[in-house]
Coordinates of C-alpha atoms and ligand atoms in Angstrom, one line a residue:
M1 CA -83.1 4.5 -38.4
K2 CA -81.3 5.3 -41.7
K3 CA -83.1 5.4 -45.0
T4 CA -82.5 2.4 -47.3
R5 CA -81.7 3.0 -51.0
L6 CA -82.4 0.0 -53.2
V7 CA -80.2 0.5 -56.2
S8 CA -80.7 -3.0 -57.6
L9 CA -82.2 -6.2 -56.1
P10 CA -81.2 -9.7 -57.0
N11 CA -83.3 -11.9 -59.2
L12 CA -82.5 -15.6 -59.5
K13 CA -84.4 -15.9 -62.8
E14 CA -82.5 -13.1 -64.3
A15 CA -79.3 -14.6 -63.0
A16 CA -80.0 -17.9 -64.8
K17 CA -80.2 -16.3 -68.2
R18 CA -77.7 -17.7 -70.8
N19 CA -76.3 -15.4 -73.4
P20 CA -74.3 -17.9 -75.6
E21 CA -73.7 -15.3 -78.3
E22 CA -72.6 -12.5 -76.1
K23 CA -68.9 -12.4 -75.6
S24 CA -67.6 -11.4 -72.2
L25 CA -66.1 -8.0 -72.0
V26 CA -63.2 -6.8 -70.0
E27 CA -64.1 -4.1 -67.5
K28 CA -61.2 -1.9 -66.5
V29 CA -61.8 -1.1 -62.8
D30 CA -60.7 2.3 -61.5
S31 CA -59.9 1.4 -57.9
K32 CA -58.9 4.9 -56.8
P33 CA -60.7 6.0 -53.7
T34 CA -62.2 9.5 -53.3
S35 CA -60.4 11.9 -51.0
F36 CA -63.5 11.7 -48.7
L37 CA -63.0 7.9 -48.3
V38 CA -59.3 8.3 -47.7
S39 CA -59.9 10.8 -44.9
W40 CA -62.7 8.7 -43.5
G41 CA -60.5 5.5 -43.5
Q42 CA -57.5 6.9 -41.7
G43 CA -57.0 5.2 -38.3
K44 CA -60.2 3.1 -38.7
T45 CA -60.4 -0.7 -38.4
F46 CA -62.2 -3.4 -40.3
C47 CA -62.9 -7.1 -40.0
I48 CA -63.9 -9.5 -42.8
R49 CA -65.6 -12.8 -42.1
T50 CA -65.3 -15.2 -45.1
Y51 CA -67.4 -18.3 -45.6
G52 CA -67.3 -20.9 -48.3
C53 CA -65.0 -21.7 -51.2
Q54 CA -61.7 -20.3 -52.6
A55 CA -63.6 -17.9 -54.9
N56 CA -64.9 -16.2 -51.8
V57 CA -61.5 -16.2 -50.2
R58 CA -60.2 -14.4 -53.3
D59 CA -63.1 -11.9 -53.3
S60 CA -62.3 -11.1 -49.6
E61 CA -58.7 -10.5 -50.6
I62 CA -59.9 -7.9 -53.1
L63 CA -62.1 -6.2 -50.5
R64 CA -59.2 -6.2 -48.1
G65 CA -57.1 -4.5 -50.8
Y66 CA -59.8 -1.7 -51.1
L67 CA -59.9 -1.2 -47.4
L68 CA -56.1 -1.3 -46.8
A69 CA -55.8 1.4 -49.5
L70 CA -57.9 3.7 -47.3
G71 CA -55.4 3.4 -44.5
M72 CA -57.6 1.1 -42.5
K73 CA -56.2 -1.6 -40.3
E74 CA -57.6 -5.2 -40.1
Q75 CA -58.6 -6.8 -36.9
E76 CA -59.6 -10.4 -36.1
E77 CA -62.5 -9.8 -33.9
F78 CA -65.5 -8.0 -35.3
L79 CA -66.6 -6.4 -32.0
G80 CA -65.0 -3.0 -32.0
A81 CA -64.3 -2.8 -35.7
D82 CA -65.5 0.3 -37.6
L83 CA -66.4 -1.7 -40.6
I84 CA -67.5 -5.4 -40.6
L85 CA -68.0 -7.3 -43.8
F86 CA -69.6 -10.8 -44.0
N87 CA -68.7 -12.5 -47.3
T88 CA -71.3 -15.2 -47.5
C89 CA -71.7 -18.7 -49.0
A90 CA -75.0 -20.2 -50.3
I91 CA -74.0 -23.7 -51.3
R92 CA -75.7 -25.4 -48.4
E93 CA -78.3 -24.4 -45.9
N94 CA -76.1 -24.6 -42.8
A95 CA -73.7 -22.0 -44.2
E96 CA -76.6 -19.6 -44.6
N97 CA -78.0 -20.3 -41.1
H98 CA -74.5 -19.6 -39.6
L99 CA -74.6 -16.2 -41.2
Y100 CA -77.9 -15.3 -39.5
G101 CA -76.3 -16.3 -36.2
E102 CA -73.3 -14.1 -36.8
L103 CA -75.6 -11.2 -37.8
G104 CA -77.3 -11.6 -34.4
R105 CA -73.9 -11.1 -32.8
A106 CA -73.2 -8.1 -35.1
K107 CA -76.2 -6.4 -33.7
E108 CA -74.4 -6.1 -30.4
A109 CA -71.5 -4.3 -32.2
Y110 CA -74.0 -1.9 -33.8
E111 CA -75.7 -1.2 -30.5
K112 CA -72.4 -0.4 -28.8
N113 CA -71.5 1.9 -31.7
P114 CA -74.2 2.9 -34.1
E115 CA -71.5 4.4 -36.4
T116 CA -70.3 0.9 -37.2
I117 CA -70.7 0.0 -40.9
I118 CA -72.0 -3.5 -41.3
G119 CA -71.9 -5.0 -44.8
V120 CA -73.1 -8.3 -46.2
C121 CA -71.9 -9.5 -49.6
G122 CA -71.2 -12.7 -51.5
C123 CA -73.4 -15.5 -52.8
V124 CA -76.2 -15.4 -50.3
M125 CA -76.9 -11.8 -51.3
Q126 CA -77.7 -12.9 -54.9
E127 CA -80.9 -14.6 -53.5
E128 CA -83.9 -12.2 -53.4
F129 CA -85.5 -13.9 -50.3
A130 CA -82.2 -13.7 -48.4
V131 CA -81.9 -9.9 -49.1
K132 CA -85.5 -9.4 -48.0
Y133 CA -84.9 -11.5 -44.9
I134 CA -81.9 -9.4 -43.9
L135 CA -83.7 -6.1 -44.6
H136 CA -86.5 -7.2 -42.4
H137 CA -84.6 -8.9 -39.5
F138 CA -81.3 -7.0 -39.5
P139 CA -82.1 -3.4 -40.4
F140 CA -78.8 -2.2 -39.0
V141 CA -77.0 -3.7 -42.0
S142 CA -75.8 -0.7 -44.0
L143 CA -74.4 -2.3 -47.1
I144 CA -75.7 -5.2 -49.2
F145 CA -73.9 -6.1 -52.4
G146 CA -73.4 -9.1 -54.5
T147 CA -70.7 -11.1 -56.3
N148 CA -70.8 -8.9 -59.4
N149 CA -70.4 -5.7 -57.4
L150 CA -66.7 -6.0 -56.3
T151 CA -65.9 -3.5 -59.0
N152 CA -68.0 -0.6 -57.5
F153 CA -67.2 -1.2 -53.9
Y154 CA -65.8 2.3 -53.3
S155 CA -68.8 4.1 -54.7
L156 CA -71.2 1.9 -52.6
L157 CA -69.2 2.8 -49.4
D158 CA -68.9 6.4 -50.4
D159 CA -72.7 6.7 -51.0
C160 CA -73.4 4.9 -47.7
L161 CA -71.2 7.2 -45.7
E162 CA -71.7 10.6 -47.5
H163 CA -75.5 10.3 -47.6
N164 CA -75.9 8.4 -44.4
E165 CA -78.1 5.8 -45.9
N166 CA -78.2 2.0 -46.2
I167 CA -77.4 0.8 -49.7
V168 CA -78.6 -2.4 -51.5
D169 CA -76.9 -3.0 -54.9
V170 CA -76.9 -6.6 -56.2
R171 CA -76.3 -7.1 -59.9
S172 CA -77.9 -10.3 -61.0
N173 CA -75.9 -11.1 -64.1
S174 CA -72.7 -9.9 -65.6
D175 CA -70.9 -10.4 -68.8
L176 CA -67.9 -8.5 -67.5
V177 CA -64.5 -9.7 -66.6
P178 CA -63.0 -7.2 -64.1
E179 CA -59.3 -6.2 -64.5
G180 CA -57.4 -3.7 -62.4
L181 CA -58.9 -4.8 -59.0
P182 CA -56.8 -4.0 -56.0
E183 CA -53.6 -6.0 -56.0
G184 CA -50.7 -6.3 -53.7
S185 CA -49.5 -9.1 -51.4
Q186 CA -50.6 -7.1 -48.4
A187 CA -54.2 -8.0 -49.2
R188 CA -53.6 -11.7 -49.8
E189 CA -54.2 -14.3 -47.0
S190 CA -50.8 -15.9 -47.6
K191 CA -47.4 -14.7 -48.6
V192 CA -46.5 -18.1 -50.0
T193 CA -49.5 -19.5 -51.9
A194 CA -51.9 -17.4 -54.0
F195 CA -55.2 -18.0 -55.7
V196 CA -55.5 -16.7 -59.3
N197 CA -59.0 -16.4 -60.9
I198 CA -58.9 -17.6 -64.5
M199 CA -62.6 -17.5 -65.0
Y200 CA -65.8 -16.6 -63.3
G201 CA -69.3 -18.3 -63.2
C202 CA -70.7 -21.6 -64.3
N203 CA -72.9 -22.7 -67.2
K204 CA -73.5 -26.3 -66.1
F205 CA -76.7 -26.0 -64.0
C206 CA -76.4 -29.2 -62.0
T207 CA -79.9 -29.5 -60.6
Y208 CA -78.8 -29.2 -56.9
C209 CA -76.4 -26.3 -57.3
I210 CA -77.0 -22.6 -56.6
V211 CA -73.6 -21.5 -58.1
P212 CA -74.8 -20.7 -61.6
F213 CA -77.4 -18.4 -60.1
T214 CA -75.0 -16.7 -57.6
R215 CA -72.0 -16.4 -59.8
G216 CA -73.5 -15.9 -63.3
R217 CA -72.3 -17.2 -66.7
E218 CA -68.9 -18.5 -67.5
R219 CA -66.5 -15.8 -68.5
S220 CA -62.8 -16.2 -68.9
R221 CA -59.9 -13.8 -68.2
K222 CA -57.5 -13.1 -71.0
A223 CA -54.4 -15.4 -70.8
E224 CA -52.1 -12.3 -70.9
D225 CA -53.8 -10.9 -67.8
I226 CA -53.6 -14.2 -65.9
L227 CA -49.9 -14.6 -66.9
A228 CA -49.1 -11.1 -65.8
E229 CA -50.6 -11.8 -62.4
V230 CA -48.7 -15.1 -62.0
N231 CA -45.4 -13.4 -63.0
C232 CA -46.0 -10.6 -60.6
L233 CA -46.7 -13.1 -57.8
K234 CA -43.5 -14.9 -58.6
E235 CA -41.6 -11.7 -58.4
Q236 CA -43.1 -11.0 -55.0
G237 CA -41.7 -14.4 -53.8
Y238 CA -44.9 -16.5 -54.1
K239 CA -44.1 -20.2 -54.4
Q240 CA -47.4 -21.5 -55.5
V241 CA -50.4 -20.4 -57.6
T242 CA -53.8 -22.2 -57.6
L243 CA -55.8 -21.4 -60.8
L244 CA -59.4 -20.9 -59.9
G245 CA -62.6 -21.5 -61.7
Q246 CA -65.9 -23.3 -61.0
N247 CA -65.2 -25.4 -64.0
V248 CA -61.7 -24.7 -65.2
D249 CA -61.8 -27.0 -68.2
A250 CA -64.4 -24.6 -69.7
Y251 CA -61.7 -21.9 -69.7
G252 CA -61.6 -20.1 -73.0
K253 CA -64.8 -21.7 -74.4
D254 CA -66.3 -18.2 -74.4
F255 CA -63.5 -17.2 -76.8
G256 CA -64.4 -20.2 -78.9
D257 CA -61.3 -22.2 -77.9
D258 CA -62.0 -25.7 -76.4
Y259 CA -58.4 -26.5 -75.8
A260 CA -57.5 -23.2 -74.0
F261 CA -57.1 -24.6 -70.5
A262 CA -54.4 -27.0 -71.5
S263 CA -52.5 -24.2 -73.3
L264 CA -53.0 -21.8 -70.4
L265 CA -51.8 -24.4 -67.9
E266 CA -48.7 -25.0 -69.9
K267 CA -47.9 -21.2 -70.1
V268 CA -48.4 -20.9 -66.4
A269 CA -46.0 -23.8 -65.8
Q270 CA -43.5 -22.1 -68.1
T271 CA -43.4 -19.0 -65.9
G272 CA -41.2 -21.2 -63.7
I273 CA -43.2 -20.6 -60.5
E274 CA -42.4 -23.5 -58.1
R275 CA -45.8 -25.0 -57.8
V276 CA -49.0 -24.8 -59.9
R277 CA -52.3 -26.3 -58.9
F278 CA -55.9 -25.8 -60.2
V279 CA -59.5 -26.3 -59.1
T280 CA -62.1 -27.4 -60.2
P281 CA -62.4 -29.5 -63.3
Y282 CA -65.7 -30.9 -64.6
P283 CA -65.2 -34.5 -65.6
S284 CA -66.7 -34.7 -69.1
D285 CA -65.1 -31.5 -70.3
F286 CA -61.7 -32.7 -69.5
R287 CA -59.3 -33.1 -72.4
V288 CA -56.4 -35.6 -72.2
E289 CA -54.2 -32.7 -73.4
V290 CA -54.5 -31.3 -69.9
F291 CA -53.1 -34.6 -68.4
D292 CA -50.3 -34.5 -71.0
V293 CA -49.3 -31.0 -69.8
M294 CA -49.5 -32.2 -66.2
A295 CA -47.2 -35.0 -67.0
K296 CA -44.7 -32.8 -68.9
Y297 CA -44.1 -30.1 -66.2
K298 CA -42.7 -31.0 -62.8
N299 CA -44.0 -27.8 -61.3
I300 CA -47.6 -28.8 -62.0
M301 CA -48.5 -30.8 -58.8
P302 CA -49.6 -34.4 -59.3
F303 CA -52.9 -33.9 -57.7
L304 CA -56.4 -33.7 -59.1
H305 CA -59.7 -32.8 -57.4
L306 CA -62.3 -34.4 -59.7
P307 CA -65.9 -34.2 -58.4
I308 CA -68.0 -37.3 -59.1
Q309 CA -71.1 -36.4 -57.0
S310 CA -72.6 -39.9 -57.3
G311 CA -71.6 -43.3 -58.6
S312 CA -75.0 -44.0 -60.0
N313 CA -75.9 -43.2 -63.6
S314 CA -79.6 -42.6 -62.8
V315 CA -78.7 -40.2 -60.0
L316 CA -76.1 -38.4 -62.2
K317 CA -78.8 -38.0 -64.8
R318 CA -81.2 -36.5 -62.2
M319 CA -78.4 -34.2 -61.1
N320 CA -77.9 -33.1 -64.7
R321 CA -74.2 -34.2 -64.5
R322 CA -73.3 -34.7 -68.2
Y323 CA -71.2 -37.9 -67.8
T324 CA -71.8 -41.5 -66.8
R325 CA -70.0 -43.6 -64.2
E326 CA -68.2 -45.4 -67.0
Q327 CA -67.0 -42.2 -68.6
Y328 CA -65.7 -40.9 -65.3
L329 CA -63.8 -44.2 -64.7
E330 CA -62.3 -43.9 -68.2
I331 CA -61.1 -40.4 -67.4
V332 CA -59.5 -41.6 -64.2
H333 CA -57.8 -44.4 -66.2
Q334 CA -56.4 -42.0 -68.8
L335 CA -55.1 -39.8 -66.0
R336 CA -53.4 -42.6 -64.1
E337 CA -51.9 -44.0 -67.3
R338 CA -50.1 -40.7 -67.8
L339 CA -49.5 -39.8 -64.2
P340 CA -49.2 -43.1 -62.2
D341 CA -48.3 -41.2 -59.1
V342 CA -51.3 -38.8 -59.2
F343 CA -53.4 -38.3 -56.1
L344 CA -57.1 -38.0 -56.5
S345 CA -59.8 -36.4 -54.4
T346 CA -63.5 -35.8 -55.1
D347 CA -66.9 -34.4 -53.9
I348 CA -69.8 -36.6 -53.3
I349 CA -73.4 -35.7 -52.4
V350 CA -75.4 -38.3 -50.4
G351 CA -79.1 -38.4 -50.2
F352 CA -80.0 -36.6 -53.5
P353 CA -83.8 -36.7 -53.7
N354 CA -85.1 -40.3 -53.9
E355 CA -81.7 -41.9 -54.0
T356 CA -82.3 -45.6 -53.5
D357 CA -80.2 -48.1 -51.5
E358 CA -79.0 -49.6 -54.8
E359 CA -78.0 -46.2 -56.2
F360 CA -76.1 -45.4 -53.0
E361 CA -74.4 -48.8 -53.2
E362 CA -73.2 -47.8 -56.7
T363 CA -71.5 -44.7 -55.1
L364 CA -69.8 -47.0 -52.5
S365 CA -68.6 -49.4 -55.3
L366 CA -67.2 -46.5 -57.3
V367 CA -65.3 -45.2 -54.3
R368 CA -63.9 -48.7 -53.8
E369 CA -62.9 -48.9 -57.5
V370 CA -61.2 -45.5 -57.7
R371 CA -59.6 -45.6 -54.2
Y372 CA -59.6 -41.8 -53.5
D373 CA -56.9 -40.2 -51.4
A374 CA -59.5 -37.8 -50.0
A375 CA -63.1 -37.0 -50.5
Y376 CA -65.5 -34.2 -49.4
T377 CA -68.9 -35.6 -48.6
F378 CA -72.1 -33.7 -48.2
I379 CA -75.7 -34.5 -47.4
F380 CA -77.9 -33.0 -50.1
S381 CA -79.2 -29.6 -49.0
P382 CA -82.2 -28.2 -51.0
R383 CA -81.4 -24.7 -52.3
P384 CA -84.4 -22.6 -53.1
G385 CA -84.6 -21.7 -56.8
T386 CA -82.7 -24.8 -58.0
P387 CA -84.6 -27.7 -59.8
A388 CA -83.7 -30.2 -57.1
Y389 CA -85.4 -28.0 -54.5
F390 CA -88.8 -28.8 -56.1
M391 CA -88.2 -32.6 -56.4
K392 CA -90.5 -34.5 -54.0
D393 CA -88.1 -36.5 -51.7
K394 CA -89.3 -39.6 -50.0
T395 CA -85.9 -40.6 -48.4
P396 CA -86.0 -40.1 -44.6
M397 CA -83.2 -37.9 -43.2
E398 CA -82.2 -40.8 -40.9
V399 CA -81.4 -42.9 -43.9
K400 CA -79.3 -40.1 -45.4
H401 CA -77.3 -39.8 -42.2
K402 CA -76.7 -43.6 -42.1
R403 CA -75.5 -43.5 -45.7
F404 CA -73.3 -40.5 -45.0
D405 CA -71.6 -42.3 -42.1
A406 CA -71.1 -45.5 -44.2
L407 CA -69.5 -43.5 -47.0
K408 CA -67.3 -41.5 -44.7
A409 CA -66.1 -44.7 -43.0
L410 CA -65.1 -46.2 -46.3
I411 CA -63.3 -43.0 -47.4
D412 CA -61.4 -42.6 -44.2
E413 CA -60.4 -46.2 -44.3
Q414 CA -59.0 -45.8 -47.8
A415 CA -57.3 -42.4 -47.0
T416 CA -55.7 -44.0 -43.9
A417 CA -54.3 -46.8 -46.0
R418 CA -53.0 -44.4 -48.6
A419 CA -51.4 -42.2 -46.0
N420 CA -49.7 -45.2 -44.4
E421 CA -47.8 -45.7 -47.6
F422 CA -45.9 -42.5 -46.9
V423 CA -44.3 -43.6 -43.7
G424 CA -40.5 -44.1 -44.3
K425 CA -40.6 -42.0 -47.5
D426 CA -39.0 -38.5 -48.1
V427 CA -41.3 -35.8 -49.5
E428 CA -40.8 -32.2 -50.5
V429 CA -42.9 -29.9 -48.4
L430 CA -43.7 -26.2 -49.0
F431 CA -44.1 -24.7 -45.6
E432 CA -47.0 -22.3 -45.2
K433 CA -47.8 -21.7 -41.5
V434 CA -47.1 -22.4 -37.9
S435 CA -49.5 -25.1 -36.7
E436 CA -52.5 -23.6 -34.8
K437 CA -52.8 -26.6 -32.5
D438 CA -49.1 -26.8 -31.6
P439 CA -47.0 -23.7 -32.1
S440 CA -43.7 -25.7 -31.9
R441 CA -44.8 -27.3 -35.2
I442 CA -44.8 -25.9 -38.7
S443 CA -47.1 -27.2 -41.5
G444 CA -47.2 -27.4 -45.2
Y445 CA -48.2 -29.5 -48.2
D446 CA -46.3 -32.1 -50.2
P447 CA -46.9 -32.2 -54.0
H448 CA -49.8 -34.6 -53.6
N449 CA -51.5 -32.1 -51.3
K450 CA -50.8 -34.1 -48.2
L451 CA -50.7 -32.0 -45.1
V452 CA -47.3 -32.5 -43.3
H453 CA -46.3 -31.2 -39.8
V454 CA -42.7 -31.1 -38.6
K455 CA -41.0 -29.5 -35.5
G456 CA -39.8 -26.1 -36.6
D457 CA -40.4 -22.4 -36.5
A458 CA -41.7 -19.6 -38.7
S459 CA -38.4 -19.1 -40.4
L460 CA -39.3 -22.1 -42.6
I461 CA -42.4 -20.4 -44.1
G462 CA -42.0 -20.1 -47.8
Q463 CA -39.3 -22.8 -48.0
I464 CA -39.6 -26.1 -49.9
R465 CA -37.7 -28.7 -47.8
K466 CA -37.3 -32.4 -47.8
V467 CA -39.1 -34.2 -44.9
H468 CA -38.7 -37.8 -43.8
I469 CA -42.2 -39.1 -42.9
T470 CA -42.3 -40.9 -39.6
E471 CA -46.0 -41.1 -38.8
S472 CA -49.3 -41.0 -40.6
H473 CA -52.9 -40.0 -39.7
T474 CA -55.9 -40.1 -42.0
Y475 CA -55.5 -36.6 -43.4
S476 CA -52.0 -35.5 -42.2
L477 CA -48.5 -36.8 -41.9
L478 CA -45.8 -36.2 -39.3
G479 CA -42.1 -36.0 -40.2
E480 CA -38.6 -34.8 -39.6
L481 CA -36.9 -32.1 -41.5
M482 CA -33.9 -33.4 -43.4
D483 CA -30.7 -31.5 -43.8
E484 CA -30.4 -29.3 -47.0
D485 CA -28.2 -31.0 -49.7
Ligands
LIG501 N1 -76.2 -29.9 -51.3 C1 -75.1 -30.5 -51.0 N2 -73.9 -30.4 -51.5 C2 -73.8 -29.5 -52.5 N3 -72.8 -29.2 -53.3 C3 -73.2 -28.2 -54.2 N4 -74.5 -28.0 -54.0 C4 -74.9 -28.8 -53.0 C5 -76.1 -29.0 -52.4 N5 -77.2 -28.3 -52.8 C6 -71.4 -29.8 -53.2 C7 -71.0 -30.4 -54.5 C8 -69.9 -29.5 -55.0 C9 -69.4 -29.0 -53.7 C10 -68.6 -27.7 -53.8 O1 -70.5 -28.8 -52.9 O2 -70.4 -31.7 -54.1 O3 -68.9 -30.2 -55.8
LIG502 FE1 -72.4 -26.2 -59.3 FE2 -72.3 -28.1 -61.2 FE3 -71.4 -25.6 -61.7 FE4 -70.0 -27.2 -60.0 S1 -70.4 -27.6 -62.2 S2 -70.5 -25.0 -59.7 S3 -71.6 -28.3 -59.0 S4 -73.5 -26.2 -61.3

């Protein structure tokens, strides 16, 4: 068995530290590989498994960029790959359990070829108990690194290979904003739509959420770096950018500018890229100026994902969400006043510790009042290290499941009704990929983020075309391609 070098171990307490006075610093990344790595990489293969949210998808694209630059080729299946990376998600327990199942399978790959480099990175690696668990149960894992280590990936890989040792390097907190990470459309998942990080981390500390511990404090990229990336994507033929942040309306607060997101959004729209989207805003930080910008530019899509989490003020308080039901409804009102055609989706957690029937009823009544077009619903999952993990919870799991089903039924009913309103209408669809279920169909999204399928082939990918909607399902629409004008 190889030796394990512990460069740094994660520490959730350290990760939770707030440094309000400290400004974030740009870290220029030198992403040039050593000649040793280049000769090692030639002709070798890699496989990346990504779990979780868009931030992880984007991180995996950066890792893919590093590996492609070594002359490596990507493969879908991890058995037989020379390097396997698991980019993990810690948001709920089941995502973590899934990882341990996959690592069990990866053991097979290692036993077939002990030269295989198996790496685990991402949010789960920011948790000390998870790293200890992996070191104990999966000793064949050669590389463990965290969300703040994307910048030194080459040196980790180099050390692991040259010295033939397992490396653990997880930085708990970072004030750094990396620039100069591997770029290039080759490494991106799509050639049509792209994620652009505008900020990293979260300062909100909702009591159920592990993200502020795994992703560190809020730090924003400079507007000029973001705009350069968007312009470059536009030149490469990208049709859509989605601006990413855990809490995009906090963009620029670390520079002391509370209105920076509205101004950044406007500048991104002015680049003229066909479609602009963004995720995720935090309700009470939202400025109406953002809605004004959305209303002013046609290339900002009329769609907003605005997480509510619960319709009950007492639950919101226990969650440390810094708004009330009434304030949230007022924001929705202000939004719809400016953008009557906007589509709205949300996140809701059911079964937060000691949620009562009455409190849950308030969530149902809020959902009825807002009439969402889509909603992502989750049963509360206790995350070790977060305050809610330590709350004594008397609500039986059975009750939580019943509530979850009732909420899901209401949301599906509303979404179906809203989707029905599309039938007979013409919408503009940006085609992204051939349908996995039926290869004679091609799929894309309309401006409201509605998934649309039509008969067609891959030549439509990247085109924005008018589609006449003929049939609706709860979360997708079917239509016919219209002739170009
Ligand atoms: N349990 C269940 N759902 C959670 N989310 C975040 N943390 C938890 C948790 N511990 C949900 C929230 C968030 C979404 C990304 O995941 O609804 O908005
Ligand atoms: Fe988690 Fe709350 Fe931050 Fe969202 S705003 S990432 S739910 S702590």
